[in-house]
């Protein structure tokens, strides 16, 4: 159904808020269950391939496609609608190509985060992680693709992530705070918790843990129609963040 502005999200099944999918799921619960089964297997398979990082958005697209190709017909493809999550608007579609080039250029300037001591690696990783998170190029499931993307970067730089030492809610809050407030403190804190040298074993696993008391509730990404009048302020906001990278 159209939203209050008359916008119809083409990614949703007509008549409900479930994403168009390849598993015939008609409810959010059915979709999440199928996702969990299929993507858990795809993630393990992808991590087992030991890919070499190239630091490109093209590689991120390939990762997203590998993870979600059995779930979504648009897996690995740039979104065609503007999106928001938790009240935060991600980079508008009109800026995705420019934003992608910027993300890649900063990562190249940082030499793919290689040859850094741990403190510098964590600080520059936080900057680059925030840059990519602002991009959010896919309609849904950006986070899981991004985590594998950064795992490849980290591995080639001599590090790996013990993701299970942080909760999903802390991961979300760190990302939101960086994006909303231009404050990387929580991201730096998160990575300081999970970044380990490759010769130090992981103890908690490859995925952020959900809270055992059921407190964590995932926030759904929604498609939106931005007013063109909003573009200048959004462009200024992202340009300001980029200038500090």
mmCIF file of C-alpha atoms in Angstrom:
data_model
loop_
_atom_site.group_PDB
_atom_site.id
_atom_site.type_symbol
_atom_site.label_atom_id
_atom_site.label_comp_id
_atom_site.label_asym_id
_atom_site.label_seq_id
_atom_site.Cartn_x
_atom_site.Cartn_y
_atom_site.Cartn_z
ATOM 1 C CA UNK A 1 0.000 0.000 0.000
ATOM 2 C CA UNK A 2 1.136 3.588 -0.598
ATOM 3 C CA UNK A 3 2.603 5.443 2.365
ATOM 4 C CA UNK A 4 1.373 8.856 3.505
ATOM 5 C CA UNK A 5 3.233 10.458 0.575
ATOM 6 C CA UNK A 6 1.749 8.085 -1.983
ATOM 7 C CA UNK A 7 5.009 6.110 -2.299
ATOM 8 C CA UNK A 8 4.763 2.406 -3.187
ATOM 9 C CA UNK A 9 7.889 0.419 -2.373
ATOM 10 C CA UNK A 10 8.503 -1.900 -5.359
ATOM 11 C CA UNK A 11 10.496 -4.270 -3.142
ATOM 12 C CA UNK A 12 7.454 -5.211 -1.060
ATOM 13 C CA UNK A 13 4.781 -7.791 -1.815
ATOM 14 C CA UNK A 14 1.577 -5.946 -2.629
ATOM 15 C CA UNK A 15 -0.712 -5.871 0.378
ATOM 16 C CA UNK A 16 1.845 -6.441 3.127
ATOM 17 C CA UNK A 17 5.244 -5.288 4.339
ATOM 18 C CA UNK A 18 7.173 -8.427 3.409
ATOM 19 C CA UNK A 19 9.993 -8.114 0.901
ATOM 20 C CA UNK A 20 9.513 -9.801 -2.463
ATOM 21 C CA UNK A 21 11.386 -13.078 -2.123
ATOM 22 C CA UNK A 22 12.223 -16.380 -3.787
ATOM 23 C CA UNK A 23 11.108 -18.616 -0.907
ATOM 24 C CA UNK A 24 7.385 -17.799 -1.136
ATOM 25 C CA UNK A 25 7.369 -16.284 2.352
ATOM 26 C CA UNK A 26 4.229 -14.250 3.022
ATOM 27 C CA UNK A 27 4.999 -13.151 6.575
ATOM 28 C CA UNK A 28 8.046 -11.588 8.199
ATOM 29 C CA UNK A 29 8.449 -14.651 10.410
ATOM 30 C CA UNK A 30 8.494 -17.023 7.425
ATOM 31 C CA UNK A 31 11.031 -14.830 5.642
ATOM 32 C CA UNK A 32 13.354 -14.562 8.649
ATOM 33 C CA UNK A 33 13.225 -18.334 9.163
ATOM 34 C CA UNK A 34 14.123 -19.044 5.519
ATOM 35 C CA UNK A 35 16.834 -16.378 5.607
ATOM 36 C CA UNK A 36 18.362 -17.902 8.713
ATOM 37 C CA UNK A 37 18.547 -21.373 7.180
ATOM 38 C CA UNK A 38 19.835 -20.360 3.769
ATOM 39 C CA UNK A 39 22.150 -17.513 4.716
ATOM 40 C CA UNK A 40 23.799 -19.352 7.617
ATOM 41 C CA UNK A 41 24.886 -22.005 5.115
ATOM 42 C CA UNK A 42 25.903 -19.422 2.486
ATOM 43 C CA UNK A 43 27.944 -17.468 5.056
ATOM 44 C CA UNK A 44 29.888 -20.538 6.129
ATOM 45 C CA UNK A 45 30.494 -21.501 2.509
ATOM 46 C CA UNK A 46 31.676 -18.002 1.591
ATOM 47 C CA UNK A 47 33.985 -17.721 4.590
ATOM 48 C CA UNK A 48 35.451 -21.114 3.654
ATOM 49 C CA UNK A 49 36.527 -19.832 0.245
ATOM 50 C CA UNK A 50 39.215 -17.570 1.809
ATOM 51 C CA UNK A 51 38.755 -14.835 -0.760
ATOM 52 C CA UNK A 52 41.314 -12.085 -1.204
ATOM 53 C CA UNK A 53 40.016 -8.591 -0.450
ATOM 54 C CA UNK A 54 40.018 -6.021 -3.242
ATOM 55 C CA UNK A 55 38.251 -3.234 -1.336
ATOM 56 C CA UNK A 56 35.690 -2.503 -4.046
ATOM 57 C CA UNK A 57 31.939 -2.058 -3.915
ATOM 58 C CA UNK A 58 31.835 -4.593 -6.733
ATOM 59 C CA UNK A 59 33.216 -7.178 -4.321
ATOM 60 C CA UNK A 60 30.628 -6.147 -1.722
ATOM 61 C CA UNK A 61 27.925 -6.729 -4.347
ATOM 62 C CA UNK A 62 29.353 -10.177 -5.076
ATOM 63 C CA UNK A 63 29.301 -11.012 -1.369
ATOM 64 C CA UNK A 64 25.687 -9.854 -1.001
ATOM 65 C CA UNK A 65 24.708 -11.907 -4.051
ATOM 66 C CA UNK A 66 26.450 -15.018 -2.734
ATOM 67 C CA UNK A 67 24.694 -14.675 0.628
ATOM 68 C CA UNK A 68 21.167 -13.845 -0.538
ATOM 69 C CA UNK A 69 20.778 -15.148 -4.097
ATOM 70 C CA UNK A 70 18.425 -17.906 -2.924
ATOM 71 C CA UNK A 71 16.291 -15.471 -0.948
ATOM 72 C CA UNK A 72 15.936 -12.257 -2.965
ATOM 73 C CA UNK A 73 15.795 -11.652 -6.740
ATOM 74 C CA UNK A 74 17.709 -8.362 -6.240
ATOM 75 C CA UNK A 75 20.593 -9.883 -4.264
ATOM 76 C CA UNK A 76 23.849 -8.076 -5.025
ATOM 77 C CA UNK A 77 22.163 -5.212 -6.891
ATOM 78 C CA UNK A 78 22.112 -1.541 -5.884
ATOM 79 C CA UNK A 79 18.777 -0.471 -4.448
ATOM 80 C CA UNK A 80 16.580 1.748 -6.593
ATOM 81 C CA UNK A 81 14.750 3.445 -3.702
ATOM 82 C CA UNK A 82 15.878 5.640 -0.841
ATOM 83 C CA UNK A 83 15.839 3.914 2.539
ATOM 84 C CA UNK A 84 15.883 4.682 6.232
ATOM 85 C CA UNK A 85 16.241 2.667 9.422
ATOM 86 C CA UNK A 86 15.479 3.737 12.955
ATOM 87 C CA UNK A 87 14.759 7.240 11.717
ATOM 88 C CA UNK A 88 18.143 7.580 9.978
ATOM 89 C CA UNK A 89 18.203 8.136 6.206
ATOM 90 C CA UNK A 90 21.007 6.456 4.300
ATOM 91 C CA UNK A 91 22.753 7.890 1.258
ATOM 92 C CA UNK A 92 20.128 8.724 -1.393
ATOM 93 C CA UNK A 93 20.079 6.633 -4.550
ATOM 94 C CA UNK A 94 21.140 9.690 -6.542
ATOM 95 C CA UNK A 95 24.489 9.703 -4.697
ATOM 96 C CA UNK A 96 25.260 5.950 -4.610
ATOM 97 C CA UNK A 97 27.727 5.929 -7.503
ATOM 98 C CA UNK A 98 29.607 8.973 -6.168
ATOM 99 C CA UNK A 99 29.487 7.562 -2.646
ATOM 100 C CA UNK A 100 30.851 4.231 -3.819
ATOM 101 C CA UNK A 101 33.842 5.866 -5.462
ATOM 102 C CA UNK A 102 34.490 7.846 -2.290
ATOM 103 C CA UNK A 103 34.376 4.726 -0.057
ATOM 104 C CA UNK A 104 36.831 2.954 -2.341
ATOM 105 C CA UNK A 105 39.179 5.948 -2.573
ATOM 106 C CA UNK A 106 39.509 6.393 1.211
ATOM 107 C CA UNK A 107 40.180 2.677 1.652
ATOM 108 C CA UNK A 108 42.868 2.840 -1.035
ATOM 109 C CA UNK A 109 44.409 5.900 0.637
ATOM 110 C CA UNK A 110 44.557 3.842 3.827
ATOM 111 C CA UNK A 111 46.375 1.086 1.909
ATOM 112 C CA UNK A 112 43.526 -1.333 2.619
ATOM 113 C CA UNK A 113 44.327 -0.897 6.354
ATOM 114 C CA UNK A 114 47.621 -2.768 5.984
ATOM 115 C CA UNK A 115 50.864 -2.096 7.862
ATOM 116 C CA UNK A 116 49.163 -0.399 10.810
ATOM 117 C CA UNK A 117 49.562 -0.932 14.526
ATOM 118 C CA UNK A 118 46.428 -2.106 16.311
ATOM 119 C CA UNK A 119 45.349 1.333 17.548
ATOM 120 C CA UNK A 120 45.692 2.924 14.115
ATOM 121 C CA UNK A 121 44.003 -0.037 12.435
ATOM 122 C CA UNK A 122 40.990 0.261 14.748
ATOM 123 C CA UNK A 123 40.660 4.019 14.240
ATOM 124 C CA UNK A 124 40.920 3.866 10.446
ATOM 125 C CA UNK A 125 38.693 0.783 10.300
ATOM 126 C CA UNK A 126 36.034 2.722 12.235
ATOM 127 C CA UNK A 127 36.215 5.600 9.732
ATOM 128 C CA UNK A 128 35.966 3.303 6.722
ATOM 129 C CA UNK A 129 33.275 1.139 8.331
ATOM 130 C CA UNK A 130 31.149 4.245 8.930
ATOM 131 C CA UNK A 131 31.693 5.408 5.332
ATOM 132 C CA UNK A 132 30.400 2.121 3.959
ATOM 133 C CA UNK A 133 27.546 1.922 6.434
ATOM 134 C CA UNK A 134 26.331 5.353 5.321
ATOM 135 C CA UNK A 135 26.233 4.035 1.762
ATOM 136 C CA UNK A 136 23.928 1.077 2.546
ATOM 137 C CA UNK A 137 23.701 0.169 -1.144
ATOM 138 C CA UNK A 138 21.200 -2.705 -0.864
ATOM 139 C CA UNK A 139 17.502 -2.618 -0.060
ATOM 140 C CA UNK A 140 18.026 -4.970 2.885
ATOM 141 C CA UNK A 141 20.670 -7.093 4.633
ATOM 142 C CA UNK A 142 23.573 -4.693 4.238
ATOM 143 C CA UNK A 143 25.063 -5.577 7.620
ATOM 144 C CA UNK A 144 25.864 -9.230 6.996
ATOM 145 C CA UNK A 145 27.467 -8.502 3.631
ATOM 146 C CA UNK A 146 29.494 -5.661 5.159
ATOM 147 C CA UNK A 147 30.781 -7.858 7.979
ATOM 148 C CA UNK A 148 32.238 -10.378 5.537
ATOM 149 C CA UNK A 149 33.634 -7.547 3.394
ATOM 150 C CA UNK A 150 35.507 -6.166 6.436
ATOM 151 C CA UNK A 151 36.598 -9.640 7.511
ATOM 152 C CA UNK A 152 38.405 -9.999 4.183
ATOM 153 C CA UNK A 153 40.050 -6.569 4.568
ATOM 154 C CA UNK A 154 41.082 -7.334 8.145
ATOM 155 C CA UNK A 155 42.468 -10.780 7.312
ATOM 156 C CA UNK A 156 44.717 -9.431 4.563
ATOM 157 C CA UNK A 157 45.920 -6.761 7.004
ATOM 158 C CA UNK A 158 46.786 -9.364 9.663
ATOM 159 C CA UNK A 159 43.719 -9.212 11.903
ATOM 160 C CA UNK A 160 40.399 -10.959 12.489
ATOM 161 C CA UNK A 161 37.191 -10.207 14.377
ATOM 162 C CA UNK A 162 35.737 -12.023 17.377
ATOM 163 C CA UNK A 163 32.253 -10.714 16.579
ATOM 164 C CA UNK A 164 30.559 -12.821 19.234
ATOM 165 C CA UNK A 165 32.142 -10.673 21.971
ATOM 166 C CA UNK A 166 29.630 -7.895 21.198
ATOM 167 C CA UNK A 167 25.860 -7.931 20.989
ATOM 168 C CA UNK A 168 23.814 -7.057 17.943
ATOM 169 C CA UNK A 169 22.258 -4.191 19.862
ATOM 170 C CA UNK A 170 25.672 -2.678 20.649
ATOM 171 C CA UNK A 171 26.742 -3.102 17.032
ATOM 172 C CA UNK A 172 23.574 -1.306 15.914
ATOM 173 C CA UNK A 173 23.970 1.495 18.446
ATOM 174 C CA UNK A 174 27.622 2.058 17.534
ATOM 175 C CA UNK A 175 26.685 2.333 13.851
ATOM 176 C CA UNK A 176 23.744 4.653 14.519
ATOM 177 C CA UNK A 177 25.785 6.944 16.774
ATOM 178 C CA UNK A 178 28.539 7.229 14.177
ATOM 179 C CA UNK A 179 26.064 8.023 11.429
ATOM 180 C CA UNK A 180 23.712 10.309 13.354
ATOM 181 C CA UNK A 181 26.180 12.175 15.563
ATOM 182 C CA UNK A 182 29.375 11.870 13.531
ATOM 183 C CA UNK A 183 30.842 10.231 16.640
ATOM 184 C CA UNK A 184 33.041 7.153 16.210
ATOM 185 C CA UNK A 185 33.599 6.513 19.923
ATOM 186 C CA UNK A 186 31.322 3.461 20.154
ATOM 187 C CA UNK A 187 32.621 1.984 16.895
ATOM 188 C CA UNK A 188 36.183 2.324 18.162
ATOM 189 C CA UNK A 189 35.133 0.727 21.442
ATOM 190 C CA UNK A 190 33.442 -2.132 19.596
ATOM 191 C CA UNK A 191 36.430 -2.852 17.384
ATOM 192 C CA UNK A 192 38.800 -2.576 20.333
ATOM 193 C CA UNK A 193 36.793 -5.432 21.861
ATOM 194 C CA UNK A 194 36.774 -7.735 18.845
ATOM 195 C CA UNK A 195 39.962 -7.066 16.830
ATOM 196 C CA UNK A 196 42.624 -9.716 17.358
ATOM 197 C CA UNK A 197 45.822 -10.643 15.529
ATOM 198 C CA UNK A 198 45.466 -13.650 13.249
ATOM 199 C CA UNK A 199 47.599 -15.836 15.514
ATOM 200 C CA UNK A 200 45.213 -15.286 18.447
ATOM 201 C CA UNK A 201 42.269 -17.740 18.354
ATOM 202 C CA UNK A 202 38.696 -16.500 18.284
ATOM 203 C CA UNK A 203 36.661 -17.529 21.307
ATOM 204 C CA UNK A 204 33.133 -16.323 20.583
ATOM 205 C CA UNK A 205 32.450 -16.939 16.887
ATOM 206 C CA UNK A 206 31.882 -14.989 13.668
ATOM 207 C CA UNK A 207 28.531 -13.318 14.384
ATOM 208 C CA UNK A 208 27.378 -10.680 16.891
ATOM 209 C CA UNK A 209 25.343 -12.364 19.602
ATOM 210 C CA UNK A 210 21.667 -11.678 20.166
ATOM 211 C CA UNK A 211 20.633 -10.876 23.718
ATOM 212 C CA UNK A 212 19.494 -14.005 25.509
ATOM 213 C CA UNK A 213 16.569 -12.300 27.251
ATOM 214 C CA UNK A 214 14.846 -11.416 23.984
ATOM 215 C CA UNK A 215 15.538 -7.727 24.465
ATOM 216 C CA UNK A 216 17.001 -7.289 20.975
ATOM 217 C CA UNK A 217 14.454 -6.493 18.259
ATOM 218 C CA UNK A 218 15.816 -5.963 14.722
ATOM 219 C CA UNK A 219 14.871 -2.641 13.151
ATOM 220 C CA UNK A 220 13.358 -2.998 9.699
ATOM 221 C CA UNK A 221 14.763 -0.981 6.820
ATOM 222 C CA UNK A 222 11.992 0.867 5.011
ATOM 223 C CA UNK A 223 11.786 2.294 1.523
ATOM 224 C CA UNK A 224 10.983 6.000 1.389
ATOM 225 C CA UNK A 225 10.438 8.773 -1.139
ATOM 226 C CA UNK A 226 12.622 11.763 -0.358
ATOM 227 C CA UNK A 227 11.488 15.243 -1.219
ATOM 228 C CA UNK A 228 14.014 16.691 -3.716
ATOM 229 C CA UNK A 229 14.193 19.693 -1.405
ATOM 230 C CA UNK A 230 15.901 17.415 1.145
ATOM 231 C CA UNK A 231 18.796 16.593 -1.191
ATOM 232 C CA UNK A 232 20.919 19.721 -0.553
ATOM 233 C CA UNK A 233 20.897 19.199 3.227
ATOM 234 C CA UNK A 234 21.659 15.493 2.881
ATOM 235 C CA UNK A 235 24.450 16.218 0.417
ATOM 236 C CA UNK A 236 25.905 18.789 2.820
ATOM 237 C CA UNK A 237 25.689 16.320 5.686
ATOM 238 C CA UNK A 238 27.515 13.537 3.870
ATOM 239 C CA UNK A 239 30.032 15.927 2.316
ATOM 240 C CA UNK A 240 30.822 17.194 5.815
ATOM 241 C CA UNK A 241 31.398 13.667 7.092
ATOM 242 C CA UNK A 242 33.559 12.849 4.100
ATOM 243 C CA UNK A 243 35.753 15.898 4.630
ATOM 244 C CA UNK A 244 36.728 14.532 8.038
ATOM 245 C CA UNK A 245 37.715 11.054 6.799
#
